[in-house]
PDB file of C-alpha atoms in Angstrom:
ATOM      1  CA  UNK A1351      54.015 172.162  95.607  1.00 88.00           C
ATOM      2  CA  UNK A1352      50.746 172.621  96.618  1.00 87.00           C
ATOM      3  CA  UNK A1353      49.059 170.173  99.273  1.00 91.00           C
ATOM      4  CA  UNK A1354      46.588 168.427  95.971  1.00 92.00           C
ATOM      5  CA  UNK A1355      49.990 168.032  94.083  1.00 93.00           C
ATOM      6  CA  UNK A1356      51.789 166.666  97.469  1.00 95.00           C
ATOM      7  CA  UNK A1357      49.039 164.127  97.836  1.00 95.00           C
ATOM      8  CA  UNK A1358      49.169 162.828  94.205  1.00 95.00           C
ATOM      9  CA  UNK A1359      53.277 162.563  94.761  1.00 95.00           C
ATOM     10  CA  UNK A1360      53.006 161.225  98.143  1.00 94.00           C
ATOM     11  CA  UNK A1361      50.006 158.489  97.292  1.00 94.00           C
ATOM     12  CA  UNK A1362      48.042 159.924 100.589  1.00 94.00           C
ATOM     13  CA  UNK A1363      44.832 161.386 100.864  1.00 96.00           C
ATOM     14  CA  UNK A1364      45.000 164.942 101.541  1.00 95.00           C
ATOM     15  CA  UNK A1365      42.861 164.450 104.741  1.00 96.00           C
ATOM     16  CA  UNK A1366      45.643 161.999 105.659  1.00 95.00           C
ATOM     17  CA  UNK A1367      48.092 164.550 104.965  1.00 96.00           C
ATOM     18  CA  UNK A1368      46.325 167.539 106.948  1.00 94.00           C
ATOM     19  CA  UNK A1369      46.225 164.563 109.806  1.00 95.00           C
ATOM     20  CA  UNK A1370      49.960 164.509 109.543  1.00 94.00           C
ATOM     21  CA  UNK A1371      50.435 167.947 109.761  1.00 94.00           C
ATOM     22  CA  UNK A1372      48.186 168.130 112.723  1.00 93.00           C
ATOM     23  CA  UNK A1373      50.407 166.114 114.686  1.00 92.00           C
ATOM     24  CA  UNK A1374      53.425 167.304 113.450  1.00 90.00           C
ATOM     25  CA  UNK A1375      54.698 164.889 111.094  1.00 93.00           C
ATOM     26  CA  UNK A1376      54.945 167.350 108.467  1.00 94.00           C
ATOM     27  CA  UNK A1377      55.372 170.817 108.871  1.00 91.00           C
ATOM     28  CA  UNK A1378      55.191 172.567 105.095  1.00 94.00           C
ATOM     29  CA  UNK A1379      56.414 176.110 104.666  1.00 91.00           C
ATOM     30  CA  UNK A1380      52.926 178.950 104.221  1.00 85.00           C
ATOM     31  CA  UNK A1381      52.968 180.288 100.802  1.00 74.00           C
ATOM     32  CA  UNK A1382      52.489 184.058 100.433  1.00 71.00           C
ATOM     33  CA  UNK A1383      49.052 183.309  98.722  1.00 71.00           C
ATOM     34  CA  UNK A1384      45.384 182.724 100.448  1.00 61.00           C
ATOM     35  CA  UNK A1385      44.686 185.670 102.720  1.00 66.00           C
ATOM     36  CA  UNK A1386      44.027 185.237 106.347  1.00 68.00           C
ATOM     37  CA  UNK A1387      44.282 181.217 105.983  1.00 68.00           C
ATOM     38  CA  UNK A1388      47.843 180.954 103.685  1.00 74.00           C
ATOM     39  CA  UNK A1389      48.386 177.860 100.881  1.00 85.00           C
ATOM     40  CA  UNK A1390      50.707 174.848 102.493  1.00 90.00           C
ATOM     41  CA  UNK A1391      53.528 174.709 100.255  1.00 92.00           C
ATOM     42  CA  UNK A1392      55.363 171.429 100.937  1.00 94.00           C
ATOM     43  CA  UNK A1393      59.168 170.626  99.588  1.00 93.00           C
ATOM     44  CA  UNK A1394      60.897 167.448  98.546  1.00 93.00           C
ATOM     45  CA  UNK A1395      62.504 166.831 102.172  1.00 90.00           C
ATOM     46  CA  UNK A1396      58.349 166.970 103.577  1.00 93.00           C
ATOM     47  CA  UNK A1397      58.152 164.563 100.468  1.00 94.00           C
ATOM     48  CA  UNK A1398      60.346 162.240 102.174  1.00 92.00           C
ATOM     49  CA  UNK A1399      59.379 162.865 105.647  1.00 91.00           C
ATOM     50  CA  UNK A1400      55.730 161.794 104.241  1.00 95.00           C
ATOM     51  CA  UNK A1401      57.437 158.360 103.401  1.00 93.00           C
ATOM     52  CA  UNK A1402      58.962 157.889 106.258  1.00 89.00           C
ATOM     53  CA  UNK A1403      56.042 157.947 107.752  1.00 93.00           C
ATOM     54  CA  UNK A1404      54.563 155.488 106.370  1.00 92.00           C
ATOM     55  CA  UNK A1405      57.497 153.441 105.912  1.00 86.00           C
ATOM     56  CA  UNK A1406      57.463 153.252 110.137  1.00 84.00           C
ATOM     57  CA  UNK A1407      53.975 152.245 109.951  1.00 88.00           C
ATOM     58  CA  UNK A1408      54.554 149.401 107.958  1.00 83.00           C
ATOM     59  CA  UNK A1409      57.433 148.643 110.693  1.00 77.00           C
ATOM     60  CA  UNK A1410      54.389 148.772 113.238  1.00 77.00           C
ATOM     61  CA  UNK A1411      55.200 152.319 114.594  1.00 83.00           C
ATOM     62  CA  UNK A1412      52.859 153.884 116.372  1.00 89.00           C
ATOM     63  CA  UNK A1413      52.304 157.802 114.966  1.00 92.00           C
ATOM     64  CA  UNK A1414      53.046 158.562 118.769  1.00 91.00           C
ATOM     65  CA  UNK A1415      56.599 156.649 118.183  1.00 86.00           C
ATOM     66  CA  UNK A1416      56.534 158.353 115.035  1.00 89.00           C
ATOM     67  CA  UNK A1417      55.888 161.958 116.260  1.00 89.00           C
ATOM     68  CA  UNK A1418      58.455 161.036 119.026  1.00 86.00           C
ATOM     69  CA  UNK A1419      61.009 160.149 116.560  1.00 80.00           C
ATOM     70  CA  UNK A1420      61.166 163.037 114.637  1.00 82.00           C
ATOM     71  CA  UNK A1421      60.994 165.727 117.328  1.00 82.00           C
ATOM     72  CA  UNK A1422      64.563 163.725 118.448  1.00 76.00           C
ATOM     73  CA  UNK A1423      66.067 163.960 114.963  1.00 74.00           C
ATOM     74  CA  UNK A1424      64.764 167.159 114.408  1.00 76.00           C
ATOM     75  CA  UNK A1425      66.142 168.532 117.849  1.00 76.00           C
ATOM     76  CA  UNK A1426      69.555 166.921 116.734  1.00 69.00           C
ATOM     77  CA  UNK A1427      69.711 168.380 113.602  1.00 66.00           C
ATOM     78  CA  UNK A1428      72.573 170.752 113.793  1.00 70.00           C
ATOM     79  CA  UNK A1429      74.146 168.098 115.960  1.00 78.00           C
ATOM     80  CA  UNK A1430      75.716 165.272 114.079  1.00 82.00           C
ATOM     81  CA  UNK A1431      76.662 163.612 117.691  1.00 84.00           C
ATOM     82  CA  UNK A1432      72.584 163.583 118.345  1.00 77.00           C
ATOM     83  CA  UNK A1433      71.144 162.800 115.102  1.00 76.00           C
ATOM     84  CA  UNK A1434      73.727 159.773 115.023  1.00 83.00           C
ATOM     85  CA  UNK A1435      72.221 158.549 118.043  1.00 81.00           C
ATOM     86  CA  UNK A1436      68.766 159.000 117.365  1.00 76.00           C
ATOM     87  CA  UNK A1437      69.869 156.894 114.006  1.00 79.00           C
ATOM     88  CA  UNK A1438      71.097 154.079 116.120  1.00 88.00           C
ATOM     89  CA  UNK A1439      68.353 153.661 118.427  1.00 82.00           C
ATOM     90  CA  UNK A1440      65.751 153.456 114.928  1.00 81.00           C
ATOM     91  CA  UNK A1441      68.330 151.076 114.204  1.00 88.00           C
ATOM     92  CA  UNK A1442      68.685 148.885 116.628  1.00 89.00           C
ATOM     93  CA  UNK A1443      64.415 149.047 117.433  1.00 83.00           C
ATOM     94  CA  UNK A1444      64.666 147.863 113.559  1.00 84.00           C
ATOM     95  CA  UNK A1445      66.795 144.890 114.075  1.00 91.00           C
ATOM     96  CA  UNK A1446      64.500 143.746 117.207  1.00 87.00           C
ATOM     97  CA  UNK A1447      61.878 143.715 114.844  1.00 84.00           C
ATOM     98  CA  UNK A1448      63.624 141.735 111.977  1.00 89.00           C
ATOM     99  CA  UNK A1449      64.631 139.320 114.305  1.00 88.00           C
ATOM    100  CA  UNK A1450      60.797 138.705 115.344  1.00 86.00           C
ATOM    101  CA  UNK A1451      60.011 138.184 111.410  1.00 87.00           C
ATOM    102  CA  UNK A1452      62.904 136.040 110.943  1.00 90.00           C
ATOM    103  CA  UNK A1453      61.340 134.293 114.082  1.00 87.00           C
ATOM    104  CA  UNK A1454      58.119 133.787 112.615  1.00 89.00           C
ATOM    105  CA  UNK A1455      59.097 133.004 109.140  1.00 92.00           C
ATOM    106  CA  UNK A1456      60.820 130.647 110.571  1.00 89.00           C
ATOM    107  CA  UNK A1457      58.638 129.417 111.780  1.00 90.00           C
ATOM    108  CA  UNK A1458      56.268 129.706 109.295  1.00 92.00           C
ATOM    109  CA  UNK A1459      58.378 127.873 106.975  1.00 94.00           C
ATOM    110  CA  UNK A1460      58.995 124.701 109.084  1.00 91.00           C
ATOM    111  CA  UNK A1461      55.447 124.120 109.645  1.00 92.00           C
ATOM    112  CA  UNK A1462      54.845 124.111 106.046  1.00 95.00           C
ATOM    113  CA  UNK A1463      57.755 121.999 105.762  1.00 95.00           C
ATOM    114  CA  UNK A1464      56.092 119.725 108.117  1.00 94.00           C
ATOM    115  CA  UNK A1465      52.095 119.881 106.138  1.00 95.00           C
ATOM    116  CA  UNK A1466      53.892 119.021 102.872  1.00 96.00           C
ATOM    117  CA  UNK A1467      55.521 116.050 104.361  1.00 95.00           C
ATOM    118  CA  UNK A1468      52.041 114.687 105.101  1.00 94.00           C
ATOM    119  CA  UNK A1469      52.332 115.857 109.010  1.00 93.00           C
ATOM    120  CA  UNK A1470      54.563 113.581 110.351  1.00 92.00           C
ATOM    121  CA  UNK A1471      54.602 113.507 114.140  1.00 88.00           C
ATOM    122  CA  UNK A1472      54.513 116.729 116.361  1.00 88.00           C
ATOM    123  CA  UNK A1473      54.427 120.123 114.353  1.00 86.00           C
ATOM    124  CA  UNK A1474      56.825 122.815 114.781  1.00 85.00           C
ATOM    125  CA  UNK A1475      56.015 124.447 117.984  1.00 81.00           C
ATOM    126  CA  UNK A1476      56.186 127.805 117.603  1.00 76.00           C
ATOM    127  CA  UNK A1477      57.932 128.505 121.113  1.00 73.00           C
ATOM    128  CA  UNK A1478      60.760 126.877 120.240  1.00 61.00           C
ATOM    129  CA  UNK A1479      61.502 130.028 117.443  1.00 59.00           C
ATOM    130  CA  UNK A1480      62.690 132.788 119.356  1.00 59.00           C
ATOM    131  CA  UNK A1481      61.060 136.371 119.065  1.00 51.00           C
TER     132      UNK A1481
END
């Protein structure tokens, strides 16, 4: 597909998307039409790279991380061994972060425990919730 259709299926802008591209988050195929400066063509798989990517931004990735990330998985490709560790490393920076939100909610959730009960005594302090 072509990079108008890509943005439509991807729900970016297609300035977003040349962004990506620019920092190597996407790298679409060059279609045999346009002259000197060739159409993008972009597959399913940079469909789901595109998600990704913003997937890990809602984790609070940085597009450095992001970038950093890929270029590992993509240089363990034909290596199972690698690509399984890159995997477990996303993995385990995911679980850090889920234990932060569980943290906060938490948190969260005893101190409006505590405003509903009419705010009896000390409120929750929020260093006693690890994160």
């Amino acid at each position: 597909m072509l990079i108008s259709d890509f943005s439509k299926a991807a729900g970016l802008p297609v300035d977003t998307i040349r962004f990506y591209i620019t920092k190597g988050l996407l790298r679409p195929k060059r279609g045999l039409k346009g002259g000197s400066n060739p159409y993008q063509v972009f597959s399913d798989g940079d469909l789901t790279a595109a998600r990704m990517v913003r997937l890990q931004q809602s984790l609070g990735y940085s597009l450095a991380e992001i970038a950093a990330l890929n270029k590992q998985y993509r240089a363990g490709a034909r290596s199972p061994e690698r690509t399984a560790t890159v995997l477990r490393r996303q993995i385990d920076k995911l679980e850090e972060k889920e234990a932060g939100l569980d943290a906060a909610l938490a948190f969260l959730r005893g101190k409006l425990a505590w405003v509903e009960a009419g705010q009896p005594g000390d409120g929750p302090a929020f260093n006693y919730y690890l994160c």
